[in-house]
Short mmCIF file of C-alpha atoms in Angstrom, two decimals:
data_model
loop_
_atom_site.label_atom_id
_atom_site.label_comp_id
_atom_site.label_asym_id
_atom_site.label_seq_id
_atom_site.Cartn_x
_atom_site.Cartn_y
_atom_site.Cartn_z
CA MET A 119 -40.35 96.44 -93.72
CA ASP A 120 -41.40 96.27 -89.83
CA ILE A 121 -44.67 95.05 -89.84
CA ALA A 122 -45.89 96.35 -86.79
CA ARG A 123 -44.38 100.16 -88.21
CA SER A 124 -47.23 99.13 -91.32
CA LEU A 125 -49.99 98.72 -89.74
CA LYS A 126 -50.17 101.84 -88.43
CA GLU A 127 -50.82 104.88 -89.68
CA THR A 128 -48.71 106.19 -92.34
CA SER A 129 -47.46 109.28 -92.87
CA SER A 130 -44.35 110.52 -95.30
CA PRO A 131 -41.48 110.31 -93.75
CA VAL A 132 -38.49 113.44 -94.00
CA ASN A 133 -36.95 111.59 -96.66
CA SER A 134 -39.71 110.94 -99.37
CA ILE A 135 -41.55 112.84 -102.05
CA SER A 136 -44.62 113.11 -102.78
CA PHE A 137 -46.73 114.04 -105.99
CA CYS A 138 -50.63 113.60 -107.15
CA PRO A 139 -50.82 112.35 -110.83
CA ALA A 140 -54.48 112.11 -110.68
CA ARG A 141 -56.82 115.37 -109.62
CA HIS A 142 -59.57 112.76 -107.86
CA THR A 143 -59.68 111.69 -104.31
CA ALA A 144 -58.28 108.61 -102.61
CA GLU A 145 -60.89 106.13 -102.63
CA ALA A 146 -61.16 104.13 -99.73
CA PHE A 147 -61.22 100.43 -99.14
CA GLY A 148 -64.48 98.96 -98.00
CA THR A 149 -64.85 96.88 -94.71
CA ASN A 150 -65.07 93.60 -96.29
CA TYR A 151 -61.36 94.10 -97.77
CA GLY A 152 -58.61 92.42 -96.09
CA LEU A 153 -57.34 88.95 -95.21
CA HIS A 154 -60.24 86.12 -95.16
CA VAL A 155 -58.98 83.30 -92.40
CA VAL A 156 -60.91 80.75 -91.99
CA SER A 157 -61.76 80.17 -87.86
CA GLY A 158 -59.08 78.43 -85.84
CA GLU A 159 -55.75 78.95 -89.01
CA ASP A 160 -53.11 80.88 -88.63
CA PRO A 161 -53.36 84.23 -90.55
CA SER A 162 -49.97 84.02 -92.09
CA LEU A 163 -51.16 80.30 -93.16
CA ALA A 164 -53.84 81.90 -94.47
CA LEU A 165 -51.49 84.50 -96.39
CA LEU A 166 -49.54 81.93 -97.46
CA ARG A 167 -52.45 80.22 -98.83
CA SER A 168 -53.67 82.49 -100.52
CA VAL A 169 -50.92 83.56 -102.57
CA ALA A 170 -49.11 80.65 -102.55
CA PRO A 171 -51.31 77.92 -102.82
CA GLN A 172 -49.03 75.12 -104.07
CA GLN A 173 -46.67 75.77 -101.19
CA HIS A 174 -49.13 76.01 -98.77
CA LYS A 175 -49.85 72.35 -100.09
CA LEU A 176 -46.66 71.20 -98.59
CA CYS A 177 -46.47 72.59 -95.20
CA SER A 178 -47.34 70.35 -92.58
CA GLU A 179 -45.89 72.71 -89.51
CA LEU A 180 -45.09 76.66 -89.85
CA LEU A 181 -41.95 76.60 -88.12
CA HIS A 182 -40.74 80.87 -88.44
CA THR A 183 -42.29 83.60 -90.62
CA SER A 184 -41.83 87.27 -90.58
CA LEU A 185 -45.77 87.95 -90.03
CA PRO A 186 -47.49 88.46 -87.04
CA LYS A 187 -49.28 86.17 -86.17
CA ASN A 188 -52.36 87.58 -84.78
CA SER A 189 -55.34 88.65 -86.87
CA ASP A 190 -55.86 91.95 -85.85
CA ALA A 191 -52.19 92.65 -86.98
CA MET A 192 -52.94 91.08 -90.69
CA ARG A 193 -56.44 92.04 -90.66
CA ASP A 194 -55.35 94.95 -93.08
CA ILE A 195 -53.21 92.96 -95.40
CA LEU A 196 -54.77 92.25 -99.08
CA PRO A 197 -53.41 89.02 -100.80
CA GLN A 198 -51.61 89.66 -103.77
CA ILE A 199 -49.92 87.25 -105.78
CA ASN A 200 -47.47 89.39 -106.67
CA GLY A 201 -47.53 92.08 -103.94
CA PHE A 202 -45.61 94.74 -105.71
CA VAL A 203 -47.07 94.64 -109.19
CA HIS A 204 -50.62 93.91 -108.14
CA THR A 205 -50.64 96.87 -105.62
CA VAL A 206 -49.66 99.40 -108.11
CA ILE A 207 -52.03 98.12 -110.67
CA GLU A 208 -54.36 97.86 -107.16
CA ALA A 209 -53.53 101.38 -106.59
CA TYR A 210 -54.16 102.55 -110.51
CA ASN A 211 -57.45 101.12 -111.18
CA ARG A 212 -59.23 101.82 -107.37
CA HIS A 213 -57.72 105.71 -107.02
CA ARG A 214 -56.12 104.45 -104.05
CA VAL A 215 -52.92 106.33 -102.29
CA LEU A 216 -49.29 104.34 -102.89
CA ILE A 217 -46.04 103.86 -101.31
CA ILE A 218 -43.29 102.66 -102.85
CA ARG A 219 -39.70 101.95 -100.97
CA PRO A 220 -36.62 101.43 -103.18
CA ASP A 221 -36.65 97.83 -101.26
CA ASP A 222 -40.17 96.95 -102.95
CA VAL A 223 -38.42 97.97 -106.45
CA TRP A 224 -35.62 96.04 -106.22
CA LEU A 225 -37.00 92.48 -104.70
CA ALA A 226 -39.38 92.94 -107.62
CA ILE A 227 -36.70 93.12 -110.04
CA LEU A 228 -34.64 90.58 -108.29
CA THR A 229 -37.47 88.04 -107.54
CA GLN A 230 -37.38 88.68 -112.02
CA PHE A 231 -34.15 87.80 -111.62
CA CYS A 232 -34.37 84.70 -109.95
CA PHE A 233 -37.16 83.17 -112.80
CA PHE A 234 -34.45 84.35 -115.35
CA VAL A 235 -31.24 82.42 -114.19
CA ASN A 236 -33.43 79.41 -112.76
CA GLY A 237 -34.93 79.22 -116.49
CA ASN A 238 -31.51 79.43 -118.21
CA ALA A 239 -29.49 77.69 -115.31
CA GLU A 240 -27.01 76.02 -117.79
CA ALA A 241 -26.21 78.57 -120.77
CA LEU A 242 -25.56 80.26 -117.50
CA ARG A 243 -23.45 78.32 -115.20
CA SER A 244 -19.93 79.30 -115.91
CA ALA A 245 -21.66 83.15 -115.27
CA PHE A 246 -21.57 82.35 -111.74
CA VAL A 247 -20.15 78.88 -110.22
CA ALA A 248 -17.31 76.73 -111.60
CA HIS A 249 -18.31 73.32 -110.44
CA GLU A 250 -21.08 70.81 -112.25
CA GLY A 251 -23.99 69.35 -110.93
CA LYS A 252 -25.60 70.97 -107.39
CA GLN A 253 -22.85 71.42 -104.79
CA GLU A 254 -24.39 70.81 -101.11
CA LEU A 255 -24.20 73.89 -98.77
CA VAL A 256 -24.48 72.84 -94.66
CA VAL A 257 -24.36 75.77 -92.33
CA VAL A 258 -25.20 74.75 -88.88
CA SER A 259 -25.78 76.65 -85.52
CA GLY A 260 -27.60 75.91 -82.28
CA GLY A 261 -30.53 75.58 -80.72
CA ASN A 262 -33.55 73.14 -82.26
CA ARG A 263 -36.17 73.65 -85.17
CA TYR A 264 -38.40 76.03 -82.68
CA THR A 265 -35.71 78.14 -81.66
CA MET A 266 -33.47 78.54 -84.54
CA ASP A 267 -33.04 82.01 -86.52
CA PRO A 268 -33.74 81.04 -90.35
CA ALA A 269 -33.89 84.45 -90.97
CA TYR A 270 -29.82 84.82 -89.59
CA MET A 271 -28.90 81.36 -90.85
CA ALA A 272 -30.44 82.21 -94.47
CA HIS A 273 -27.32 84.80 -94.50
CA GLN A 274 -25.30 83.09 -93.29
CA MET A 275 -25.89 80.49 -96.15
CA THR A 276 -25.45 83.42 -98.87
CA GLU A 277 -22.08 84.72 -97.45
CA LEU A 278 -21.18 80.49 -97.70
CA MET A 279 -22.99 80.60 -101.27
CA GLN A 280 -20.67 83.89 -102.14
CA GLU A 281 -17.40 81.48 -101.29
CA HIS A 282 -18.45 79.33 -104.22
CA ILE A 283 -19.86 81.57 -106.78
CA THR A 284 -17.21 82.53 -108.89
CA ASP A 285 -18.88 86.18 -109.16
CA ALA A 286 -16.88 87.94 -106.31
CA SER A 287 -20.01 90.74 -106.25
CA LEU A 288 -22.93 88.87 -106.76
CA ARG A 289 -23.96 88.79 -102.98
CA GLU A 290 -23.05 92.62 -102.72
CA TRP A 291 -25.26 93.47 -105.90
CA ILE A 292 -28.02 91.32 -104.87
CA MET A 293 -28.90 92.19 -101.13
CA PRO A 294 -30.32 95.69 -100.16
CA ASN A 295 -28.83 98.55 -98.62
CA PHE A 296 -31.46 101.26 -99.10
CA THR A 297 -32.24 103.55 -96.20
CA THR A 298 -35.55 102.04 -96.54
CA THR A 299 -34.06 98.20 -95.40
CA THR A 300 -35.25 96.86 -93.14
CA ALA A 301 -34.02 93.61 -91.48
CA VAL A 302 -37.03 91.76 -93.50
CA ASP A 303 -35.70 93.06 -96.47
CA ARG A 304 -32.37 91.49 -96.12
CA SER A 305 -33.42 88.26 -95.12
CA ILE A 306 -35.88 87.83 -98.06
CA SER A 307 -33.39 89.13 -100.26
CA ALA A 308 -31.06 85.97 -98.46
CA ILE A 309 -33.68 83.64 -99.59
CA VAL A 310 -34.75 84.79 -102.91
CA MET A 311 -30.75 84.47 -103.56
CA MET A 312 -30.53 81.13 -102.09
CA GLY A 313 -33.92 80.86 -104.50
CA THR A 314 -31.74 82.51 -107.76
CA MET A 315 -29.22 79.85 -107.71
CA LYS A 316 -30.76 76.95 -106.53
CA GLU A 317 -29.69 74.87 -109.32
CA TYR A 318 -26.46 75.83 -108.93
CA PHE A 319 -26.49 74.23 -105.25
CA SER A 320 -28.65 72.11 -102.85
CA TYR A 321 -28.86 73.88 -98.99
CA ALA A 322 -29.22 72.58 -95.56
CA PHE A 323 -29.48 73.82 -92.10
CA GLY A 324 -27.51 71.73 -89.50
CA LEU A 325 -28.59 71.85 -85.39
CA CYS A 326 -27.00 70.78 -83.01
CA CYS A 327 -29.07 72.11 -80.22
CA GLY A 328 -54.17 105.49 -111.23
CA ILE A 329 -53.30 106.50 -108.63
CA PRO A 330 -53.86 109.70 -106.15
CA LYS A 331 -50.58 110.19 -105.24
CA VAL A 332 -47.39 108.24 -104.79
CA THR A 333 -44.54 108.70 -101.92
CA LEU A 334 -41.21 107.33 -103.30
CA GLU A 335 -39.79 106.80 -100.26
CA GLY A 336 -35.63 106.64 -99.15
CA GLU A 337 -33.15 109.47 -100.22
CA LYS A 338 -31.92 110.12 -104.20
CA SER A 339 -29.26 108.33 -103.46
CA ASP A 340 -31.04 104.80 -103.07
CA TRP A 341 -32.71 104.70 -106.44
CA GLU A 342 -29.77 105.73 -108.09
CA GLU A 343 -28.19 103.34 -106.28
CA ILE A 344 -30.63 100.72 -107.90
CA LEU A 345 -29.94 102.72 -111.37
CA ARG A 346 -26.29 101.46 -111.03
CA ARG A 347 -27.21 97.83 -110.02
CA LEU A 348 -29.31 97.56 -113.40
CA GLU A 349 -25.83 97.94 -114.87
CA ARG A 350 -24.75 94.18 -114.18
CA LEU A 351 -28.05 93.05 -115.81
CA LYS A 352 -26.54 93.41 -119.80
CA LYS A 353 -23.80 90.83 -118.38
CA TYR A 354 -25.92 88.44 -119.31
CA GLY A 355 -27.63 87.81 -122.99
CA ILE A 356 -29.85 89.53 -124.77
CA GLN A 357 -32.87 89.51 -122.60
CA THR A 358 -31.33 90.72 -119.87
CA THR A 359 -30.06 93.35 -121.87
CA SER A 360 -33.08 93.93 -123.12
CA TRP A 361 -35.02 93.99 -119.73
CA TYR A 362 -32.14 96.69 -118.90
CA HIS A 363 -33.55 98.81 -121.73
CA LEU A 364 -37.20 98.75 -119.83
CA LEU A 365 -35.67 99.21 -116.19
CA ARG A 366 -33.35 102.13 -116.83
CA PRO A 367 -36.35 104.33 -118.10
CA ILE A 368 -38.07 103.67 -115.02
CA ILE A 369 -35.93 104.06 -112.52
CA SER A 370 -34.19 106.96 -114.18
CA ARG A 371 -37.91 108.44 -113.63
CA PHE A 372 -37.84 108.04 -110.22
CA VAL A 373 -34.80 109.15 -109.82
CA ALA A 374 -35.89 112.66 -111.60
CA ALA A 375 -38.98 112.43 -109.59
CA TYR A 376 -37.34 114.03 -106.49
CA ASP A 377 -35.78 117.18 -108.37
CA ASN A 378 -39.58 118.51 -109.54
CA PRO A 379 -41.63 115.64 -107.93
CA THR A 380 -45.19 118.03 -109.54
CA SER A 381 -43.46 118.47 -112.89
CA PRO A 382 -45.81 117.55 -115.86
CA GLU A 383 -43.81 114.87 -116.84
CA ASN A 384 -43.25 113.14 -114.25
CA LEU A 385 -47.46 113.12 -113.62
CA GLU A 386 -47.58 112.21 -116.81
CA PHE A 387 -45.17 109.04 -116.69
CA TRP A 388 -47.00 107.64 -113.24
CA ASN A 389 -50.67 107.65 -115.30
CA LYS A 390 -48.93 105.14 -117.91
CA VAL A 391 -47.89 102.85 -115.02
CA ALA A 392 -50.86 100.26 -115.95
CA HIS A 393 -53.69 99.96 -118.74
CA ARG A 394 -56.04 96.95 -118.75
CA SER A 395 -57.90 96.05 -122.20
CA GLY A 396 -59.70 93.57 -124.03
CA GLY A 397 -61.84 91.13 -121.31
CA GLY A 398 -65.63 89.84 -121.74
CA SER A 399 -65.21 86.30 -123.51
CA GLY A 400 -61.05 86.75 -124.46
CA PRO A 401 -58.23 88.08 -122.18
CA THR A 402 -57.12 91.26 -120.32
CA TRP A 403 -54.43 92.73 -121.41
CA LEU A 404 -51.90 94.67 -119.24
CA SER A 405 -49.98 97.53 -120.38
CA GLY A 406 -47.64 100.28 -119.23
CA TRP A 407 -44.40 100.44 -117.83
CA ILE A 408 -45.34 98.17 -114.96
CA THR A 409 -44.66 95.25 -117.42
CA ALA A 410 -41.16 95.70 -117.14
CA PHE A 411 -41.43 93.51 -113.72
CA CYS A 412 -43.21 91.14 -115.60
CA VAL A 413 -41.21 90.06 -118.34
CA PHE A 414 -40.06 86.51 -117.29
CA ASP A 415 -42.55 83.48 -116.01
CA GLU A 416 -41.63 81.46 -113.48
CA GLN A 417 -39.93 78.85 -115.66
CA GLY A 418 -37.75 81.74 -116.55
CA ARG A 419 -38.95 82.28 -119.77
CA TRP A 420 -38.84 85.51 -121.72
CA LYS A 421 -42.40 86.68 -122.17
CA GLY A 422 -41.96 90.32 -123.98
CA ASN A 423 -41.24 91.70 -127.11
CA ARG A 424 -40.08 90.06 -129.75
CA PHE A 425 -36.62 89.60 -130.66
CA SER A 426 -35.02 90.70 -133.70
CA GLU A 427 -33.61 87.01 -135.16
CA VAL A 428 -30.48 88.98 -136.39
CA GLN A 429 -30.08 89.31 -132.59
CA CYS A 430 -31.11 85.51 -132.19
CA GLY A 431 -29.78 83.68 -134.54
CA ASP A 432 -31.96 81.50 -136.54
CA THR A 433 -30.97 78.37 -134.55
CA ASP A 434 -31.22 79.81 -131.24
CA THR A 435 -34.50 81.30 -131.35
CA LYS A 436 -37.42 79.68 -130.55
CA LYS A 437 -41.37 81.20 -130.13
CA SER A 438 -42.84 80.22 -126.24
CA GLY A 439 -47.44 79.98 -126.30
CA ASP A 440 -47.71 84.05 -127.12
CA ALA A 441 -45.81 83.69 -130.04
CA LYS A 442 -43.10 85.59 -128.55
CA VAL A 443 -39.08 84.77 -129.09
CA ASP A 444 -37.41 82.93 -126.37
CA CYS A 445 -33.71 83.71 -127.30
CA VAL A 446 -30.96 81.87 -125.08
CA SER A 447 -27.69 82.34 -126.34
CA GLU A 448 -24.40 80.07 -125.50
CA ASP A 449 -22.44 82.94 -124.08
CA MET A 450 -23.81 84.23 -121.35
CA GLN A 451 -20.86 83.94 -119.75
CA GLY A 452 -21.46 86.56 -117.52
CA ASN A 453 -18.29 89.64 -118.99
CA ASP A 454 -17.61 92.61 -117.55
CA ASP A 455 -17.06 94.33 -120.29
CA ASP A 456 -19.78 95.99 -122.04
CA SER A 457 -20.99 94.04 -125.21
CA ASP A 458 -22.62 95.43 -128.48
CA LEU A 459 -25.92 94.26 -127.52
CA SER A 460 -25.98 97.35 -124.50
CA ARG A 461 -25.45 100.08 -127.57
CA LEU A 462 -27.77 98.23 -129.65
CA ASN A 463 -30.93 100.78 -130.01
CA ALA A 464 -34.77 99.27 -130.60
CA ASP A 465 -35.34 98.44 -134.13
CA GLU A 466 -32.05 96.31 -133.83
CA PHE A 467 -33.90 94.40 -130.55
CA TYR A 468 -36.82 93.61 -131.67
CA SER A 469 -38.61 92.34 -134.62
CA ASP A 470 -40.25 94.71 -136.75
CA SER A 471 -43.23 93.06 -136.98
CA GLU A 472 -44.15 94.26 -133.59
CA SER A 473 -48.02 95.91 -133.16
CA THR A 474 -47.79 99.70 -132.57
CA PRO A 475 -46.46 99.96 -129.24
CA HIS A 476 -48.62 100.46 -126.16
CA LEU A 477 -45.99 102.99 -124.55
CA THR A 478 -42.18 103.58 -125.27
CA LEU A 479 -39.84 104.84 -123.20
CA ASP A 480 -36.58 106.22 -124.54
CA GLY A 481 -36.72 104.81 -127.58
CA PHE A 482 -37.97 101.35 -126.03
CA SER A 483 -41.85 99.66 -126.39
CA TYR A 484 -42.97 97.80 -123.50
CA PRO A 485 -44.67 94.33 -123.94
CA ARG A 486 -49.00 93.50 -123.33
CA ILE A 487 -48.93 90.61 -120.77
CA ASN A 488 -51.99 88.96 -120.36
CA CYS A 489 -52.96 90.24 -116.64
CA SER A 490 -53.62 85.78 -115.93
CA ASP A 491 -49.67 85.52 -116.54
CA ILE A 492 -48.40 87.75 -114.01
CA PRO A 493 -45.66 85.97 -112.15
CA CYS A 494 -45.48 85.70 -108.79
CA GLY A 495 -43.51 87.61 -107.22
CA TYR A 496 -41.75 85.19 -104.39
CA ALA A 497 -39.55 82.50 -104.78
CA TYR A 498 -38.81 79.32 -102.97
CA VAL A 499 -36.25 76.92 -101.99
CA ASP A 500 -35.81 73.53 -100.31
CA VAL A 501 -33.51 73.34 -97.62
CA LYS A 502 -33.02 69.85 -95.62
CA LEU A 503 -32.78 70.97 -91.44
CA ASP A 504 -30.66 68.28 -89.36
CA ASP A 505 -32.37 69.39 -86.15
CA ASN A 506 -29.83 67.40 -83.55
CA GLY A 507 -29.93 64.47 -85.52
CA SER A 508 -33.58 64.59 -86.65
CA PRO A 509 -33.76 65.54 -90.40
CA PHE A 510 -36.74 67.13 -92.01
CA ASP A 511 -37.19 68.31 -95.35
CA THR A 512 -38.23 71.90 -95.10
CA MET A 513 -38.82 75.20 -97.47
CA PHE A 514 -38.70 78.52 -97.46
CA VAL A 515 -40.92 80.84 -99.11
CA ALA A 516 -40.41 85.02 -99.59
CA GLY A 517 -40.81 87.70 -101.40
CA SER A 518 -43.56 90.78 -102.34
CA VAL A 519 -46.98 88.64 -101.36
CA GLY A 520 -49.45 91.35 -100.77
CA SER A 521 -50.71 95.16 -100.51
CA GLN A 522 -50.71 96.55 -97.34
CA MET A 523 -53.93 98.71 -96.81
CA CYS A 524 -53.14 102.16 -94.65
CA CYS A 525 -53.95 105.43 -93.71
CA THR A 526 -52.25 108.52 -94.64
CA GLU A 527 -51.76 111.05 -92.27
CA LYS A 528 -55.05 113.11 -93.82
CA THR A 529 -57.50 110.61 -93.35
CA ARG A 530 -56.12 108.79 -89.89
CA THR A 531 -58.74 110.69 -87.94
CA LYS A 532 -61.32 110.20 -90.19
CA LEU A 533 -63.36 107.00 -89.62
CA LEU A 534 -66.52 105.12 -91.47
CA PRO A 535 -69.61 104.85 -90.46
CA ASN A 536 -68.66 101.59 -88.80
CA GLY A 537 -66.16 103.43 -86.80
CA THR A 538 -62.85 101.66 -88.42
CA ARG A 539 -60.97 104.07 -89.80
CA ARG A 540 -60.24 105.05 -93.43
CA ARG A 541 -57.72 102.55 -95.49
CA ASP A 542 -57.46 103.96 -98.50
CA THR A 543 -53.72 103.69 -99.01
CA VAL A 544 -51.22 100.99 -100.30
CA ARG A 545 -47.97 99.79 -99.82
CA PRO A 546 -46.14 96.42 -101.06
CA LEU A 547 -45.65 93.48 -98.19
CA PRO A 548 -42.69 91.35 -98.19
CA ALA A 549 -42.83 88.50 -96.39
CA TRP A 550 -40.82 85.25 -95.61
CA TRP A 551 -42.26 81.75 -94.28
CA TYR A 552 -40.14 78.53 -93.29
CA PHE A 553 -42.08 75.32 -92.68
CA ILE A 554 -41.63 72.12 -92.63
CA LYS A 555 -42.46 70.04 -95.72
CA GLY A 556 -45.24 67.63 -95.56
#
C-alpha cells in the first residue's frame, strides 16, 4: 500500500464493494488516538518499538523502511501487534468503517503459514528443500548500506531461493499479484518468504559499492485467486488442511459479496467476525471467524480446535499449554495429490469432546482464542551484510503492523471542534524495516 495515498481521505475505488452490516453510524477516533512519538524519536522507530519491542531492542541503526519518517505523515497510525486481526476487531468493537484489500488478507495468511513452517521445519523439510541444515544464499549489489535498496535485494533473494527449493511454484504462490498489490506489498511478501524459509537458509547481502461499513477493495477475481491459492495448504498435513477448511468459508464469502453485497447472508457473516467474552479476573476470549487468522502461535504451534486422536495417532499427539492438540505427522512431504484429509468432515477432524462451538461455517467450527495469545502479524529474519568489506549483522522485520486511521469520502469535510478531520475508518497497515543489529 502506498503510505502517502493511504494517509489522504479514503473513498471507495471503482473496483470495490461496500455494504453496511450494522445500522449504527461510524464513530470517530478521539484526538488522543494515534502513534505516540517520544521527543526526537524517529516515528517509524516509534511504531517498531510499539509493535515489535524485542526486535526494536536489537536495532542500533535504522537503515531503511517503507514508512515515512516525518511525524505528520505517521500521526494517523494506530500501532497494532497484528495489523489485520486488531484492525478488524477495532472496527467491530468501536464502530469504525473498515477497508480491507486482498493483500491484507493474504499477508495475514502468509505470516501464519510462516509460523507453521518454522515451528515444524524438520517435518516439512522434504516438502521444500533437498539439503540438510542451512544453506547460505548471497545477493550482491552496488552501493553501500545507506544507498542500497534492501527491498529489491529481498526480491532477488527470493528468486535465488527458488533455485534451491524443490517446489518450483512456491514463490509464485507466495507473492501477491492482485489488482490492489503495491510495491510495498510485494516487498513485504518477499521478506516474509525469507522468514518462512529461515530454518533452511541463511541470508547475506553483499555490497561492493461490528462494523458500520466494510469496503473490500480489488476485483472479484483477486479474492478468487486467494481461494485458488488456499488449495496448496492441503499438502502439508492435518494442521494446514484443517486451517484450509477454516479459511475457505471466509474467502468464499468475500467472493460471494461481490455478487450481492447487501444480502442478509453477507451482513450476518460480517456480524460474526469477532466476539469477546470473559474478562474480569479471568482471561478474555476471542471467537468469530477472525480466529482463523490466529491458529498458529509464533512458534508454529497449533492453537485451533482439538484434533481427533484417530487422525493424529496416539504416538503423534501431544497436548499444548491450552489443552489443544499439536498433531505434526512425519509424512508432511508436500504431495501434489489430494490426500484423504482434504475430504474429511469436521466430525472426523476434531475430537468429539469439544464444547459447543461459538461459530460454525460450512460444517467447520472456529476456535476460541485467548486475546493475550493473538499472534503477531509480522515476520523477521537475520541477514549478513558485507558493506564493501565491512561486516554487519542486520535484520528485516516485515508484516501487518498497525491500523491506518483515515477519513471516508463522506466525512472528509467534517471537522472536529479542534479543527482536525473526522477519522472514522481503519485499514490494516503493512510495513517493513531493515536495520543493523546492536
